[in-house]
PDB file of C-alpha atoms in Angstrom:
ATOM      1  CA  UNK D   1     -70.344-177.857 153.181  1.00 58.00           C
ATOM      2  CA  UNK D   2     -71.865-180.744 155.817  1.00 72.00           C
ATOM      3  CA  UNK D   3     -75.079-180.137 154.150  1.00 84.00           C
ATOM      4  CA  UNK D   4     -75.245-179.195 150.779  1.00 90.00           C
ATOM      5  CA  UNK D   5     -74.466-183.511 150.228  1.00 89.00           C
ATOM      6  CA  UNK D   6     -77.967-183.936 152.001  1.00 88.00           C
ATOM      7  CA  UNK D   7     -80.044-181.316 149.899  1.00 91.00           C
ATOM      8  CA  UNK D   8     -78.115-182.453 146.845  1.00 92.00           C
ATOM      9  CA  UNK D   9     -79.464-185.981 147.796  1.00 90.00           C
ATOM     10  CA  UNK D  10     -82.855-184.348 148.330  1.00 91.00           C
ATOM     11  CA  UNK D  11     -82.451-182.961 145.062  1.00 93.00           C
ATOM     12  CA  UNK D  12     -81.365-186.031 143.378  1.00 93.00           C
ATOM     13  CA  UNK D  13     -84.550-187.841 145.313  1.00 92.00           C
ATOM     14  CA  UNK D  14     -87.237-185.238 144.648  1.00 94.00           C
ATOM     15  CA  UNK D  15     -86.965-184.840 141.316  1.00 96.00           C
ATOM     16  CA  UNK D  16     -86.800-188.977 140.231  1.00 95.00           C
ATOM     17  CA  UNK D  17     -89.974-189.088 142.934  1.00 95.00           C
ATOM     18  CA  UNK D  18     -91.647-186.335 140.389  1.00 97.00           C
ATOM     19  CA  UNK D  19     -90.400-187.795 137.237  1.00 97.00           C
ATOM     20  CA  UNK D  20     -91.920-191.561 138.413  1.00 96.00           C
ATOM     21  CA  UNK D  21     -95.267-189.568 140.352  1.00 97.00           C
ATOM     22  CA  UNK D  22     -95.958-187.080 136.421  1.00 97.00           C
ATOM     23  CA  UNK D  23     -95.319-191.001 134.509  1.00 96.00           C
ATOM     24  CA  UNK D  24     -98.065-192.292 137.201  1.00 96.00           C
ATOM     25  CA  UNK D  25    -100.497-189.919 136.505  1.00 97.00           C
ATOM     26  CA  UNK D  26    -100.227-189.465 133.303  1.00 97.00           C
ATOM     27  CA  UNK D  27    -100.622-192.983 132.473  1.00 96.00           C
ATOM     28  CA  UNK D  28    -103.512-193.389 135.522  1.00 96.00           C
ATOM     29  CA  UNK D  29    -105.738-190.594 133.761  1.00 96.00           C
ATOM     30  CA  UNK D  30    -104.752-191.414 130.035  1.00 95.00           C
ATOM     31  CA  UNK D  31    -108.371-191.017 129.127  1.00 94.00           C
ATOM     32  CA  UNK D  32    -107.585-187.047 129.764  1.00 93.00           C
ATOM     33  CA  UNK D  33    -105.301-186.649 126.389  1.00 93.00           C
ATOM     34  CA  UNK D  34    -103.509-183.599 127.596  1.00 96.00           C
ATOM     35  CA  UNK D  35    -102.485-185.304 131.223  1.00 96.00           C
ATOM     36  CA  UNK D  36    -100.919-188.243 129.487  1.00 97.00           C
ATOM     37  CA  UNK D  37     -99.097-186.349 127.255  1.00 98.00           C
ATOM     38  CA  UNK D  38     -98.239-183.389 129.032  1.00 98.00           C
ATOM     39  CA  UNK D  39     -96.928-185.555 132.037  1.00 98.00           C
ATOM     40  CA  UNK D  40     -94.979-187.744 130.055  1.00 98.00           C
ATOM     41  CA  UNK D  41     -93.383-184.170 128.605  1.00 98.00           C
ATOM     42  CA  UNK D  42     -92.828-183.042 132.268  1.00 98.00           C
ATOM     43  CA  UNK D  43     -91.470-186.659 133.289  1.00 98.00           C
ATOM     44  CA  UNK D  44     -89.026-186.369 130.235  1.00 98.00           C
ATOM     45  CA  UNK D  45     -88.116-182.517 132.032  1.00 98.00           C
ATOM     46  CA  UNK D  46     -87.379-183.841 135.369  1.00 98.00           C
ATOM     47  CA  UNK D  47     -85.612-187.311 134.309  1.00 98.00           C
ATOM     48  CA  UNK D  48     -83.028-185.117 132.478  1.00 98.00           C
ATOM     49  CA  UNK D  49     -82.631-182.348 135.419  1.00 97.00           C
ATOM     50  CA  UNK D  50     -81.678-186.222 137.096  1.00 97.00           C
ATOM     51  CA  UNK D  51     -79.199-187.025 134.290  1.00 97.00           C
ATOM     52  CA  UNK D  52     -77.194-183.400 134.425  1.00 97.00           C
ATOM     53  CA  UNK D  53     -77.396-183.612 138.324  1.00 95.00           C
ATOM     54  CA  UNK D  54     -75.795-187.207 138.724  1.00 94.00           C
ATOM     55  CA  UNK D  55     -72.321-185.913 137.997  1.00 94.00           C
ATOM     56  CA  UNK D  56     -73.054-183.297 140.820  1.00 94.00           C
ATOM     57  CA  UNK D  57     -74.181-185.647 142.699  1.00 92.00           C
ATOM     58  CA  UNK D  58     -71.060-188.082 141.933  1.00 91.00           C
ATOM     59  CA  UNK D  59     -68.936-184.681 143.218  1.00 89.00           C
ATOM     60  CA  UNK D  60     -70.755-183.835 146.508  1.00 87.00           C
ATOM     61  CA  UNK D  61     -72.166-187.252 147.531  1.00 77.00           C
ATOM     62  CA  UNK D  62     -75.555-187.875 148.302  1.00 69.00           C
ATOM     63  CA  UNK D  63     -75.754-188.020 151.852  1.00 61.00           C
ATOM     64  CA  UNK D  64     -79.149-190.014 153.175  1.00 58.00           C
ATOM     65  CA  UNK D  65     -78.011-190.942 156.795  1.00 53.00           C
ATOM     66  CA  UNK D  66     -75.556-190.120 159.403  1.00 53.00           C
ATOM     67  CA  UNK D  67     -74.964-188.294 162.576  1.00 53.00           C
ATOM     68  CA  UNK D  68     -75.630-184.806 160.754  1.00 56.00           C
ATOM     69  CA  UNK D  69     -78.936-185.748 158.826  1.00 55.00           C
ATOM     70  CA  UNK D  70     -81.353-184.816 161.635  1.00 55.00           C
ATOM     71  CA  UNK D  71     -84.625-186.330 160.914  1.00 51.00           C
ATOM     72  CA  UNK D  72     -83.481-188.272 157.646  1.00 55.00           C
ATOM     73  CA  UNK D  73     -87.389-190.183 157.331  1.00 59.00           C
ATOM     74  CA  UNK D  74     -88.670-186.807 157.148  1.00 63.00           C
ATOM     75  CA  UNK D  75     -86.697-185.028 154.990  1.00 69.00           C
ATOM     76  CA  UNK D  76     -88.117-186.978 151.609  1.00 74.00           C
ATOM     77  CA  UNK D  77     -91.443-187.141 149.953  1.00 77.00           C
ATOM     78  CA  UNK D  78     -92.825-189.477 147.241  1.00 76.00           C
ATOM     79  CA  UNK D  79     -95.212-188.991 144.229  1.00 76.00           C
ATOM     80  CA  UNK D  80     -99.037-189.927 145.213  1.00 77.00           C
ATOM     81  CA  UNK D  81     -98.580-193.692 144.943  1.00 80.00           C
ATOM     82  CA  UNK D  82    -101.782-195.574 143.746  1.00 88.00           C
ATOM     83  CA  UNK D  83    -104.049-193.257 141.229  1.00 92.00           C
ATOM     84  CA  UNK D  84    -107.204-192.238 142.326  1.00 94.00           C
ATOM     85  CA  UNK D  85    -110.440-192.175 140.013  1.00 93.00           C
ATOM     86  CA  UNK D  86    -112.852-189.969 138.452  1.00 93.00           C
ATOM     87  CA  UNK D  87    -112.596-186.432 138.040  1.00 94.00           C
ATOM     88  CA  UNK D  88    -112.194-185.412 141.878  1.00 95.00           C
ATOM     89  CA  UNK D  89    -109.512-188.641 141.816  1.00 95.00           C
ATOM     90  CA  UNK D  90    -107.448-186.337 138.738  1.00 96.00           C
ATOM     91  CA  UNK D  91    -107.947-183.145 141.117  1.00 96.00           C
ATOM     92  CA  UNK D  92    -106.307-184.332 144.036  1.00 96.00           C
ATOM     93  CA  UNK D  93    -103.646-186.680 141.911  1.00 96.00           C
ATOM     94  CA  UNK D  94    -102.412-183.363 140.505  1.00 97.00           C
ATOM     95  CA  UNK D  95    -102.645-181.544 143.889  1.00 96.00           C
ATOM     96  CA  UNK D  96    -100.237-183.930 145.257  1.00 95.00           C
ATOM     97  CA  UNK D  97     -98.190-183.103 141.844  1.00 97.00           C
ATOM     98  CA  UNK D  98     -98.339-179.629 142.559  1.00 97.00           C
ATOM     99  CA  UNK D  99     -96.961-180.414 146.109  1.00 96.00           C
ATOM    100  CA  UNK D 100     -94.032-182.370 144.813  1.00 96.00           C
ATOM    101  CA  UNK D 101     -92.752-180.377 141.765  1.00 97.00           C
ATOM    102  CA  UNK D 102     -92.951-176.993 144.598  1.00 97.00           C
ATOM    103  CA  UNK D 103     -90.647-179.414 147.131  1.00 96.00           C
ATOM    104  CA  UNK D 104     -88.346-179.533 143.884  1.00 97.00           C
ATOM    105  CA  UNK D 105     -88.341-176.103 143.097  1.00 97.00           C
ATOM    106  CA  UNK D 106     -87.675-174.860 146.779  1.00 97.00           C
ATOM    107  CA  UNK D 107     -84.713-177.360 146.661  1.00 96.00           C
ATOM    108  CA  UNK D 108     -83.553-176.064 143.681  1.00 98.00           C
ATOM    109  CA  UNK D 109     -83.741-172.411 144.967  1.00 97.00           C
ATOM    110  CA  UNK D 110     -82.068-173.363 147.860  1.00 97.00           C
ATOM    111  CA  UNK D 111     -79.296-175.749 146.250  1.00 96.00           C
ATOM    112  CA  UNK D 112     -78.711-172.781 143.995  1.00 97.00           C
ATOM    113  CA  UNK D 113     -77.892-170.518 147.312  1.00 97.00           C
ATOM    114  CA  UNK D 114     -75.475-172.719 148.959  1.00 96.00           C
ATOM    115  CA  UNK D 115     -74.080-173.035 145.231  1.00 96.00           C
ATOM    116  CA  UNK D 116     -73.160-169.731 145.024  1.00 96.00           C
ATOM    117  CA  UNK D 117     -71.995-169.575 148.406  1.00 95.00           C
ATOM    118  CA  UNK D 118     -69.257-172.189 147.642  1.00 94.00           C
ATOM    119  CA  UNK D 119     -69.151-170.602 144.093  1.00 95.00           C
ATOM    120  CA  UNK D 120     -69.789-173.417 142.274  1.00 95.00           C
ATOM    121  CA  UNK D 121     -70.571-172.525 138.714  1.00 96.00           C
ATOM    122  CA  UNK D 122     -71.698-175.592 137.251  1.00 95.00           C
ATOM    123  CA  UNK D 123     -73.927-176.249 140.240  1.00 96.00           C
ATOM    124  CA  UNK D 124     -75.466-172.524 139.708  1.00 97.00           C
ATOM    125  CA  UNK D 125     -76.300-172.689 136.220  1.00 97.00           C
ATOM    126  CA  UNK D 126     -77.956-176.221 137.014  1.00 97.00           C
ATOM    127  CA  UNK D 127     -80.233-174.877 139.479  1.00 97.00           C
ATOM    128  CA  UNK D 128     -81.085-171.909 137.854  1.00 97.00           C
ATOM    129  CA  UNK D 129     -81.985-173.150 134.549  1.00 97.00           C
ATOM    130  CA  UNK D 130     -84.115-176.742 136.569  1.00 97.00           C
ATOM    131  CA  UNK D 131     -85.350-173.754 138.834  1.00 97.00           C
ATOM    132  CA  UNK D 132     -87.048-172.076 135.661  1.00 97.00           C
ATOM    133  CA  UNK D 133     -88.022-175.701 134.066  1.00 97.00           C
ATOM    134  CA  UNK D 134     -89.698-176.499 137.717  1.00 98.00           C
ATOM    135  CA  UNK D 135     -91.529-172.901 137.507  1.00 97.00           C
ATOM    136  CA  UNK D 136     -93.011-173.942 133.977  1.00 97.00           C
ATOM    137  CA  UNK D 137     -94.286-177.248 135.414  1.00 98.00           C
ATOM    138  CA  UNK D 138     -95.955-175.812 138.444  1.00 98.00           C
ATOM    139  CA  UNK D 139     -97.195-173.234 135.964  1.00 98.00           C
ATOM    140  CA  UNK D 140     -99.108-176.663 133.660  1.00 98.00           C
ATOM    141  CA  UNK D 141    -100.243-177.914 136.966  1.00 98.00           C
ATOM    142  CA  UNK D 142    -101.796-174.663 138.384  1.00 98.00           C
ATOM    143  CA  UNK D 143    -103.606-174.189 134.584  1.00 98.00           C
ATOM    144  CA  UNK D 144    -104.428-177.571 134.612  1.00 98.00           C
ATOM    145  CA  UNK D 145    -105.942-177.829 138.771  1.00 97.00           C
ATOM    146  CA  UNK D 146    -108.371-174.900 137.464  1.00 97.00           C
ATOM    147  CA  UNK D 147    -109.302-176.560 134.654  1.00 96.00           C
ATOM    148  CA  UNK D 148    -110.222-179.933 136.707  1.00 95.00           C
ATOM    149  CA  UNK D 149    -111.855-177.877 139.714  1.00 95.00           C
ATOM    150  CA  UNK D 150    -115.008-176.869 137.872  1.00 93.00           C
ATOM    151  CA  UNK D 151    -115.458-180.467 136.191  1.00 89.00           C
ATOM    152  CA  UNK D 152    -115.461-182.206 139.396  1.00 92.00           C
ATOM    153  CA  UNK D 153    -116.248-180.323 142.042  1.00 94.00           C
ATOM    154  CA  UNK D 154    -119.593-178.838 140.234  1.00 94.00           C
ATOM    155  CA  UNK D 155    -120.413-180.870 137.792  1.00 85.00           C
ATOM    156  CA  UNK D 156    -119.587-184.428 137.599  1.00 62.00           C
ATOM    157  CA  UNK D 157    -121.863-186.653 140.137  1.00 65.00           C
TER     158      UNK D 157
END
């Protein structure tokens, strides 16, 4: 198992990077009522798939660095960082959303492999029930990117 410690660790990142980037947007576009609320919601979703993973975590280690992490500066991605403006500012914010929560639910699918490769139960059930959490997120975004599009890319100045 060399490196099911470094995807748990991706894991672990990924989904305290989405938890932190859905709190930043939410709060950046809280004139939008449904983006503040709905991200805080999806923030509160992620934060606990971070709580019930820690133990996990604790188990495997968290691997970051060593001689079998190729490429260990790559292998992580953050939430968008400062929040852009306007309407086209909200439209790319939750593109880079969209981007993060899918890095999260790939992770999760393949964390959920390896888990029942090594037939770890508690692992399996983890993934698969985060895996179907992450799905309903990327599902809010999606909705929510088509709802944005028309607003700014048609309509606002």
């Amino acid at each position: 198992m060399p490196h099911l410690a470094t995807y748990v660790g991706l894991l672990h990142h990924s989904e305290r990077s989405l938890a932190e980037a859905l709190r930043t947007v939410g709060e950046g576009h809280a004139a939008e009522a449904d983006v503040y609320h709905v991200c805080d919601t999806l923030a509160k979703m992620s934060e606990e798939h971070v709580r019930r993973l820690e133990p996990i975590v604790r188990r495997y280690g968290e691997q970051r660095h060593g001689d079998d992490v190729e490429e260990p500066e790559r292998l992580y991605a953050d939430g968008p960082g400062e929040i852009r403006k306007g309407p086209v500012g909200l439209l790319r914010d939750l593109q880079d959303l969209y981007v993060l929560a899918t890095l999260v639910q790939t992770t999760w699918t393949a964390v959920g492999q390896a888990a029942q490769g090594v037939r770890d139960r508690e692992l399996l059930e983890l993934a698969q029930a985060s895996e179907t959490e992450t799905g309903r997120q990327l599902s809010w975004l999606t909705t929510r990117l088509k709802a944005a599009a028309p607003q700014a890319l048609i309509v606002a100045p």
